[in-house]
Short mmCIF file of C-alpha atoms in Angstrom, two decimals:
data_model
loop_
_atom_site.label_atom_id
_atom_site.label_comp_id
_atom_site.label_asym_id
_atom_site.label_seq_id
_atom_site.Cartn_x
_atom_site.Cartn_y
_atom_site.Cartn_z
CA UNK P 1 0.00 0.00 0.00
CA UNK P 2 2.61 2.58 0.68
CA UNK P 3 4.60 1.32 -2.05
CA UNK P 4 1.49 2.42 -4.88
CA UNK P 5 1.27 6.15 -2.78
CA UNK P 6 5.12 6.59 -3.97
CA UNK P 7 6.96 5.31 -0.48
CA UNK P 8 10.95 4.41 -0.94
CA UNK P 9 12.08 1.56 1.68
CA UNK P 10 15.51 1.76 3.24
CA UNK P 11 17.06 -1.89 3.70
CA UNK P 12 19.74 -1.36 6.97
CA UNK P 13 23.11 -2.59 6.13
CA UNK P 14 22.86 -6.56 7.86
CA UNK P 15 23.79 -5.36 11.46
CA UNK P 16 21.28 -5.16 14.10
CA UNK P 17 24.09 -3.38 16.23
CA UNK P 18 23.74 -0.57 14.10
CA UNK P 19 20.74 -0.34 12.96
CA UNK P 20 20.27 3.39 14.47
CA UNK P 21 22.99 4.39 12.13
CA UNK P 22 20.89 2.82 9.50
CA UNK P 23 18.17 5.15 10.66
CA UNK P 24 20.22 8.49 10.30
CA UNK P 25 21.40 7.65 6.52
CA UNK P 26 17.81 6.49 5.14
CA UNK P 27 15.40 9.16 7.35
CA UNK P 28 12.79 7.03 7.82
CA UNK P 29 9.32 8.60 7.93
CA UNK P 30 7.97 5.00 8.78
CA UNK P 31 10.42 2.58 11.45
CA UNK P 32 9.69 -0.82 11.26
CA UNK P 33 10.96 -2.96 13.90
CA UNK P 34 10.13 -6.18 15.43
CA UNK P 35 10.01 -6.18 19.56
CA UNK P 36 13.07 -7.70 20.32
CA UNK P 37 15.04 -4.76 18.28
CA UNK P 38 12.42 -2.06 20.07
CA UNK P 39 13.49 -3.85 23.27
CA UNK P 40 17.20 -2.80 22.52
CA UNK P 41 16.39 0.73 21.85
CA UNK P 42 14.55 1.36 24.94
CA UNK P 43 16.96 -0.23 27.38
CA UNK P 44 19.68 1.91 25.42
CA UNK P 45 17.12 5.15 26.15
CA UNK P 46 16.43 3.55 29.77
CA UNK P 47 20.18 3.92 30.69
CA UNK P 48 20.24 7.23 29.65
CA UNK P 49 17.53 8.97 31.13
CA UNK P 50 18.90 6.86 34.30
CA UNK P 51 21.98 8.64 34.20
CA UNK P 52 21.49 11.81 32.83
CA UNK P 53 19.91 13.33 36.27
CA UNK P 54 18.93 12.75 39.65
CA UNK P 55 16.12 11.44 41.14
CA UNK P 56 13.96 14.46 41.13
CA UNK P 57 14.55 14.54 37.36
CA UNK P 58 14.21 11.17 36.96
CA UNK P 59 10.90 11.18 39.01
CA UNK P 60 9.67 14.41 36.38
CA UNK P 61 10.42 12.65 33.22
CA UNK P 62 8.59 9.19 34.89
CA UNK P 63 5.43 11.70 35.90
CA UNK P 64 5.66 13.27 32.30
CA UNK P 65 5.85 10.05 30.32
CA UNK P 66 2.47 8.79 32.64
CA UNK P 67 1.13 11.95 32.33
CA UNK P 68 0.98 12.04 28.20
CA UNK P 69 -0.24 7.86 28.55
CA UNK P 70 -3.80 8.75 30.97
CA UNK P 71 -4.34 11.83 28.86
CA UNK P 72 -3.42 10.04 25.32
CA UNK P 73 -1.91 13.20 23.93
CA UNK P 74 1.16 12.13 21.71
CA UNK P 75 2.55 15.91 21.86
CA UNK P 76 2.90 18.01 24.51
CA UNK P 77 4.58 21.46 24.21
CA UNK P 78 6.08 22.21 27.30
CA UNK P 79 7.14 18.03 28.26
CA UNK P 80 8.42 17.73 24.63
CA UNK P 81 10.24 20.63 25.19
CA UNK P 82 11.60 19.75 28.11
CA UNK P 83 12.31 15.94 28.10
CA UNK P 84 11.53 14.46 24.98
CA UNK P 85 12.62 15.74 22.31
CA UNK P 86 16.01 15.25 22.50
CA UNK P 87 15.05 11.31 21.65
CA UNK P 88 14.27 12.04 18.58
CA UNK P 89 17.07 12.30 16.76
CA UNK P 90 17.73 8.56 17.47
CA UNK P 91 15.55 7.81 14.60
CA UNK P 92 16.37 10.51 12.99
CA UNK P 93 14.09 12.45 14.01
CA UNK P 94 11.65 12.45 10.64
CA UNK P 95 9.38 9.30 11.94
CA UNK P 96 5.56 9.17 11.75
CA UNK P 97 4.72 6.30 12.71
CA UNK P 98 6.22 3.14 14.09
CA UNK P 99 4.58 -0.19 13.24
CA UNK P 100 6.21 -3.43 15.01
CA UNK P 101 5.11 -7.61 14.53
CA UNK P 102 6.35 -11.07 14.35
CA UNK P 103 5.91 -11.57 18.35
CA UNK P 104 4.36 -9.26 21.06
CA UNK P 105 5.52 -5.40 22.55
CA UNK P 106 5.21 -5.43 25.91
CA UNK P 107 3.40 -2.44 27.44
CA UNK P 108 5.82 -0.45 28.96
CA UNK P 109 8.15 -0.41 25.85
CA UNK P 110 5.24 0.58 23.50
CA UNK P 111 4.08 3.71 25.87
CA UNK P 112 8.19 4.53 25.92
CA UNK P 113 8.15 4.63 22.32
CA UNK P 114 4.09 6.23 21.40
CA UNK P 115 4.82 9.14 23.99
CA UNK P 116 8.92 9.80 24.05
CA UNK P 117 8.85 10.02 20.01
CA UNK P 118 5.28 11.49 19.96
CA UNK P 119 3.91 8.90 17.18
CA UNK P 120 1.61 6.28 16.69
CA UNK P 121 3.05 2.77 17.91
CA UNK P 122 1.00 0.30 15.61
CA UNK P 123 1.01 -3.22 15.75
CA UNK P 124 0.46 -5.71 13.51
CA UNK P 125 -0.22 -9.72 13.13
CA UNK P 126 1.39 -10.87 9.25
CA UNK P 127 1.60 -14.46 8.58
CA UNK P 128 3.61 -15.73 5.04
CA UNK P 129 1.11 -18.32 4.16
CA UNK P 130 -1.47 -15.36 3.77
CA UNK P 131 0.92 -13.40 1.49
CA UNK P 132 2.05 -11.24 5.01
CA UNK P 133 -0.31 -8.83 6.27
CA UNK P 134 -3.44 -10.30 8.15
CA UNK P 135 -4.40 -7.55 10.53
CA UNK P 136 -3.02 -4.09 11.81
CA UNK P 137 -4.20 -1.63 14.59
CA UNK P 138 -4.48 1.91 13.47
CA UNK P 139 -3.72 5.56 15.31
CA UNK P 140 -7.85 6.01 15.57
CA UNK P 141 -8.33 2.43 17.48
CA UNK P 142 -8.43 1.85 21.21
CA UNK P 143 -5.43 1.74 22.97
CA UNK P 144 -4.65 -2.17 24.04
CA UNK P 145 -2.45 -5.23 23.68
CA UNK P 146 -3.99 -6.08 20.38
CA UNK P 147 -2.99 -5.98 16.37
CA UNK P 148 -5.97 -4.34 15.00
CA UNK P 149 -8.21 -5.72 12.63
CA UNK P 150 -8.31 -8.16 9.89
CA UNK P 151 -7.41 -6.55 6.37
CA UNK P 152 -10.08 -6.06 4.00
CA UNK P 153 -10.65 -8.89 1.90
CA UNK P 154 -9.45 -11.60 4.50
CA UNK P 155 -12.06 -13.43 6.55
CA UNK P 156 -10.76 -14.84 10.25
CA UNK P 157 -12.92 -16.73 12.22
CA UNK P 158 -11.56 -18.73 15.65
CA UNK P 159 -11.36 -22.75 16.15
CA UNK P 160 -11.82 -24.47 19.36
CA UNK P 161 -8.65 -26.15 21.05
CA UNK P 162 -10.09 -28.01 24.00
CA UNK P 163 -6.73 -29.35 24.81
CA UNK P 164 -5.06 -25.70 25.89
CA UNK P 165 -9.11 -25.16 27.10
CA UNK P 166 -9.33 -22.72 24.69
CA UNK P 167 -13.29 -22.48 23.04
CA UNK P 168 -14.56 -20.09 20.49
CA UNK P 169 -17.79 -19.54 22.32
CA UNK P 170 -15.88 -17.87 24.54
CA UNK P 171 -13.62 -15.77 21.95
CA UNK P 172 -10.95 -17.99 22.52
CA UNK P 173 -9.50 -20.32 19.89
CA UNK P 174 -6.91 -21.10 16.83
CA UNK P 175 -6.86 -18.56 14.10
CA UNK P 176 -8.35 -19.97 10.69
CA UNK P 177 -8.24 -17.06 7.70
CA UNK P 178 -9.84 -17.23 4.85
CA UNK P 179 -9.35 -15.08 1.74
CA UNK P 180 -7.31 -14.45 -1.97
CA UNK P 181 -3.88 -13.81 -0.24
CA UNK P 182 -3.92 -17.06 1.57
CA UNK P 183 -1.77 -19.54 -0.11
CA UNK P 184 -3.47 -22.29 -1.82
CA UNK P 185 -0.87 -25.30 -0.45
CA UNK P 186 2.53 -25.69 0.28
CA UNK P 187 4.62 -26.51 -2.93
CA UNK P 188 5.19 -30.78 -3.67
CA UNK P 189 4.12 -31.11 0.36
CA UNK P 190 0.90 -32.56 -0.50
CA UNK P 191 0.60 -34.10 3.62
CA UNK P 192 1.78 -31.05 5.23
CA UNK P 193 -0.72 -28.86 3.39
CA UNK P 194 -3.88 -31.49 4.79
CA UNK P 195 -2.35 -30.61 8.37
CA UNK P 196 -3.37 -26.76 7.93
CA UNK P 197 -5.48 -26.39 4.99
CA UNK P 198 -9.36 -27.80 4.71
CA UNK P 199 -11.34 -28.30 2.18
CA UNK P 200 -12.67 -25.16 2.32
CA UNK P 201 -9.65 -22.74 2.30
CA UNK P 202 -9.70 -22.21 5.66
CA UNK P 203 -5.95 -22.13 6.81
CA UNK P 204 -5.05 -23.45 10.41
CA UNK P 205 -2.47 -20.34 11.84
CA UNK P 206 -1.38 -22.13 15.02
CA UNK P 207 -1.85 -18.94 16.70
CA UNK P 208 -4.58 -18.49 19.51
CA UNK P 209 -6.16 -15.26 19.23
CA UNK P 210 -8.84 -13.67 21.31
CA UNK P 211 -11.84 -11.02 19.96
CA UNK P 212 -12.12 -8.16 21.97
CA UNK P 213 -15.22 -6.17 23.02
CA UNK P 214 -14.06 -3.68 20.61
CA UNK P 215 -13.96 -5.84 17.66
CA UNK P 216 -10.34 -6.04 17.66
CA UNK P 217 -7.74 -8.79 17.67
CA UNK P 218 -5.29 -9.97 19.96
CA UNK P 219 -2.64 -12.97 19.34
CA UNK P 220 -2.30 -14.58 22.98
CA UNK P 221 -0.73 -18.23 22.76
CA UNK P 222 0.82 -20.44 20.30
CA UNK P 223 -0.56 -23.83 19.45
CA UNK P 224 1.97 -25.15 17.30
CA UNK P 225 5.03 -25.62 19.57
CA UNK P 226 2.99 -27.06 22.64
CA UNK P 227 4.07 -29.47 24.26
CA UNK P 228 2.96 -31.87 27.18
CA UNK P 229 4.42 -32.32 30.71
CA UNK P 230 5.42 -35.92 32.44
CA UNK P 231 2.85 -35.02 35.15
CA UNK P 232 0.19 -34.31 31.87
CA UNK P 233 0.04 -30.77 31.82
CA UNK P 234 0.20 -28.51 28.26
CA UNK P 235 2.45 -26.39 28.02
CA UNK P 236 2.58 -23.06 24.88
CA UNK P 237 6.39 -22.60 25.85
CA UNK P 238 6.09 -18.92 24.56
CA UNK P 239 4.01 -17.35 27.61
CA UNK P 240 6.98 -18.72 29.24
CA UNK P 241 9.42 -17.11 27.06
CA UNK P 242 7.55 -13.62 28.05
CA UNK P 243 8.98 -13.78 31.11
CA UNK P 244 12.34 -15.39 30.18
CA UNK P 245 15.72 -13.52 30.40
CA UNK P 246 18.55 -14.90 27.87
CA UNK P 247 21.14 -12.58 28.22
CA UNK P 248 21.22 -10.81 31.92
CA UNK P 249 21.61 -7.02 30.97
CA UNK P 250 25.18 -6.23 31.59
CA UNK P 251 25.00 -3.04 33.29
CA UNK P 252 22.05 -4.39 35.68
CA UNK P 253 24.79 -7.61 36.48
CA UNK P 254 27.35 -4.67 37.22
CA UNK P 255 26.05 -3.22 39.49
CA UNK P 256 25.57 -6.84 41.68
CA UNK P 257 27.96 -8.49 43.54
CA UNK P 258 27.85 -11.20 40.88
CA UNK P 259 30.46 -9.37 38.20
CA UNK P 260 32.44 -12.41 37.77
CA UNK P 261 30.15 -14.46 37.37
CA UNK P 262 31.46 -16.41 34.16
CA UNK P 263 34.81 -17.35 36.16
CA UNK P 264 33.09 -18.28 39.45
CA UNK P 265 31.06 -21.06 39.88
CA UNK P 266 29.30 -19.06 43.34
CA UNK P 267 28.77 -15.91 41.99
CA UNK P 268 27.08 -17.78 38.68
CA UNK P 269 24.62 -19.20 41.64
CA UNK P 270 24.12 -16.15 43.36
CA UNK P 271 23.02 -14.95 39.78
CA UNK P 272 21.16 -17.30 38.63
CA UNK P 273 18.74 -17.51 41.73
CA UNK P 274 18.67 -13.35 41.38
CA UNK P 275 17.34 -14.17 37.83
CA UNK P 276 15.22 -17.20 38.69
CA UNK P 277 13.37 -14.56 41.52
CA UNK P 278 12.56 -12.00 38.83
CA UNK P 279 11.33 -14.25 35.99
CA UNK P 280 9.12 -15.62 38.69
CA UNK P 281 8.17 -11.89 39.88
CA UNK P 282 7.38 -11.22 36.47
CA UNK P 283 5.49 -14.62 35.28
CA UNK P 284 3.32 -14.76 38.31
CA UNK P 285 2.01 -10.83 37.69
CA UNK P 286 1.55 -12.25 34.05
CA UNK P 287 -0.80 -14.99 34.90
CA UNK P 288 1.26 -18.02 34.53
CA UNK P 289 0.50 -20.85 36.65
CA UNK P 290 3.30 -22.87 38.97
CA UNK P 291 3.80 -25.95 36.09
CA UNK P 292 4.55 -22.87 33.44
CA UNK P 293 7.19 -21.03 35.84
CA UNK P 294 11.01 -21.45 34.65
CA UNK P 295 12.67 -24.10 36.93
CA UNK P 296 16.25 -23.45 36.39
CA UNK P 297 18.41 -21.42 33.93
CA UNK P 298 21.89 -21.07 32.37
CA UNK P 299 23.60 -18.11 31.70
CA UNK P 300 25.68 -17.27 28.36
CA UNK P 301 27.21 -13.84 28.02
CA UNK P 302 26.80 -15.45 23.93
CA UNK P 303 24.39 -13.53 22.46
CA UNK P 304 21.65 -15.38 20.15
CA UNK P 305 22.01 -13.14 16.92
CA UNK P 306 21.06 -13.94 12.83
CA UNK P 307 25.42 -13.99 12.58
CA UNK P 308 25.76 -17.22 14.76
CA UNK P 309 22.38 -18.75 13.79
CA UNK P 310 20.72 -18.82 16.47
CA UNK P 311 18.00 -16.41 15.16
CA UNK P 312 16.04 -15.72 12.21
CA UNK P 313 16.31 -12.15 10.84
CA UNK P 314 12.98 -11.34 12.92
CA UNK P 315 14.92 -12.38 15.68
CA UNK P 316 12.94 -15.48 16.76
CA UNK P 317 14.80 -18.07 18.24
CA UNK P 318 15.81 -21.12 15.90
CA UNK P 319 14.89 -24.33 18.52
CA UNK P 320 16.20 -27.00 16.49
CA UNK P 321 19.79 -25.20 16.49
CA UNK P 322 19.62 -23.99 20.05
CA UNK P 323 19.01 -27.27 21.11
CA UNK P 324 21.51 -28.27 19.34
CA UNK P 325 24.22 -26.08 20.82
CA UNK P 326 22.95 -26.11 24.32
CA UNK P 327 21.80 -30.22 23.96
CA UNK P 328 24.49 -31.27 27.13
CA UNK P 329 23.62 -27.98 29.26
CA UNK P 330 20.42 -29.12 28.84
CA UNK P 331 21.37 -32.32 29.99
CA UNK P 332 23.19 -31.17 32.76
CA UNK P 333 20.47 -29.05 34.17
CA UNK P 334 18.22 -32.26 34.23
CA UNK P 335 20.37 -34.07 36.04
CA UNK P 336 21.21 -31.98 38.82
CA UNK P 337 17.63 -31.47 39.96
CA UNK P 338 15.31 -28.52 40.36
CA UNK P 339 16.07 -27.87 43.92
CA UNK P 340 17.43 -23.67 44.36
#
């Protein structure tokens, strides 16, 4: 669509490092980004604003930013002025409007970015086997956790998955579409195009979506990559994944008393059951129950990037590789128990 009203795209150079620099050479009017990269950015801004002042200026731009959120006004003369506008020459300064998919923006990092830049944070829910877009918010719709609404032309209807008690009745279930952009079969995979195509057209997502009271649509689990506990319990491993940390953040690990933490063995303890508390602080205020919580974790100061494989270029994680590479930690973490 914005390619037929005359629209140029940029393509950033291959590193996700420096894909601000990116930003300053193309002047986007439009930034595209998927979470994880968004994520980046606003711990980058986070640090800042942290030490750029004291606490009473800290406490000021914190009263600003939830100031402009309960009022909904993306500009504000005198706290642009003030505060935010000095972000915006991070992206250049020229943006419009930021649209983000592939996986879910957490709350706090979307308000960062709608009221710091003073533009429209838009999500959207794109799929390849519907020829990529399926539905996007827009600047005029409600604010919420949510990707919009389906594009015109594309029908979605939801599908009942009584084994993750998920029921349509309810406005709960699988994602089915329906339309001319969705993919008529997957090419000489005559089997694997049964699994997710009917007779109909109707294509099986693997997503679990919810409809909202406002007509919108919100992506909330993942059916595909469940799997089921010894004790008989499903599990959608990305709620957990939400919650999970990877890579502690370096600067938050310096200032614990856990800096050397790669080199000894009880400070990599002392760590882990720091990190361990906070995924739990985190997944319990998100809903999850006990059997979902993260039991025990390993720490690599590796970072999973598109260079070493370990993610695709919309950053999601690659599991057949990772387990691959982390197949004896794995094994090690089994069989030394759960007990903290």
């Amino acid at each position: 669509m914005m390619i037929t009203e005359g629209a140029a795209i940029g393509f950033f150079h291959g590193s996700v490092a420096r894909i601000l620099d990116d930003a300053q050479a193309l002047h986007p009017t439009v930034f595209v980004a998927v979470p994880r990269l968004m994520n980046r950015i606003f711990d980058q801004l986070k640090h800042e604003v942290a030490a750029s002042g004291n606490a009473e200026q800290i406490k000021h731009f914190c009263q600003a930013l939830d100031e402009k959120k309960r009022s909904n006004a993306l500009k504000h003369d005198t706290y642009d002025a003030q505060l935010f506008d000095r972000f915006k020459p991070v992206l250049d300064g020229h943006v419009r409007q930021i649209l983000t998919g592939a996986a879910p923006i957490t709350s706090e990092v979307k308000v960062f970015f709608q009221y710091v830049f003073g533009v429209p944070v838009l999500e959207a829910y794109g799929i390849t086997e519907a020829s990529g877009g399926v539905a996007c918010s827009s600047a005029s719709m409600p604010q919420g956790p949510h990707v919009g609404v389906p594009l015109p032309g594309l029908a979605i209807r939801l599908a009942d998955v009584p084994e993750m008690n998920y029921s349509s009745d309810e406005g709960h279930g699988e994602v089915m579409m329906k339309g001319p952009n969705v993919f008529s079969g997957y090419y000489k995979q005559p089997e694997l195009t049964q699994e997710v195509l009917d007779e109909d057209g109707w294509y099986a997502t693997g997503d679990i979506g919810r409809w909202n009271a406002n007509g919108t649509l919100s992506i909330i689990d993942r059916k595909k990559h469940i799997f089921k506990l010894s004790q008989g319990e499903h599990i959608a491993p990305e709620k957990s994944y939400r919650v999970a940390v990877v890579v502690p953040d370096a600067a938050v690990v310096a200032r614990t008393p856990f800096v050397n933490w790669e080199t000894d063995d009880e400070q990599r303890r002392g760590l882990e059951r720091m990190v361990l508390g906070d995924m739990e602080l985190v997944a319990r205020a998100d809903g999850l129950h006990g059997f979902e919580l993260v039991k025990k974790v390993f720490l690599t100061a590796e970072a999973f990037t598109v260079e070493n494989d370990l993610v695709t270029p919309t950053l999601k994680p690659k599991r057949a590789k990772l387990a691959k590479r982390f197949a004896d930690v794995v094994k090690a973490l089994y069989a030394t128990g759960f007990e903290q």
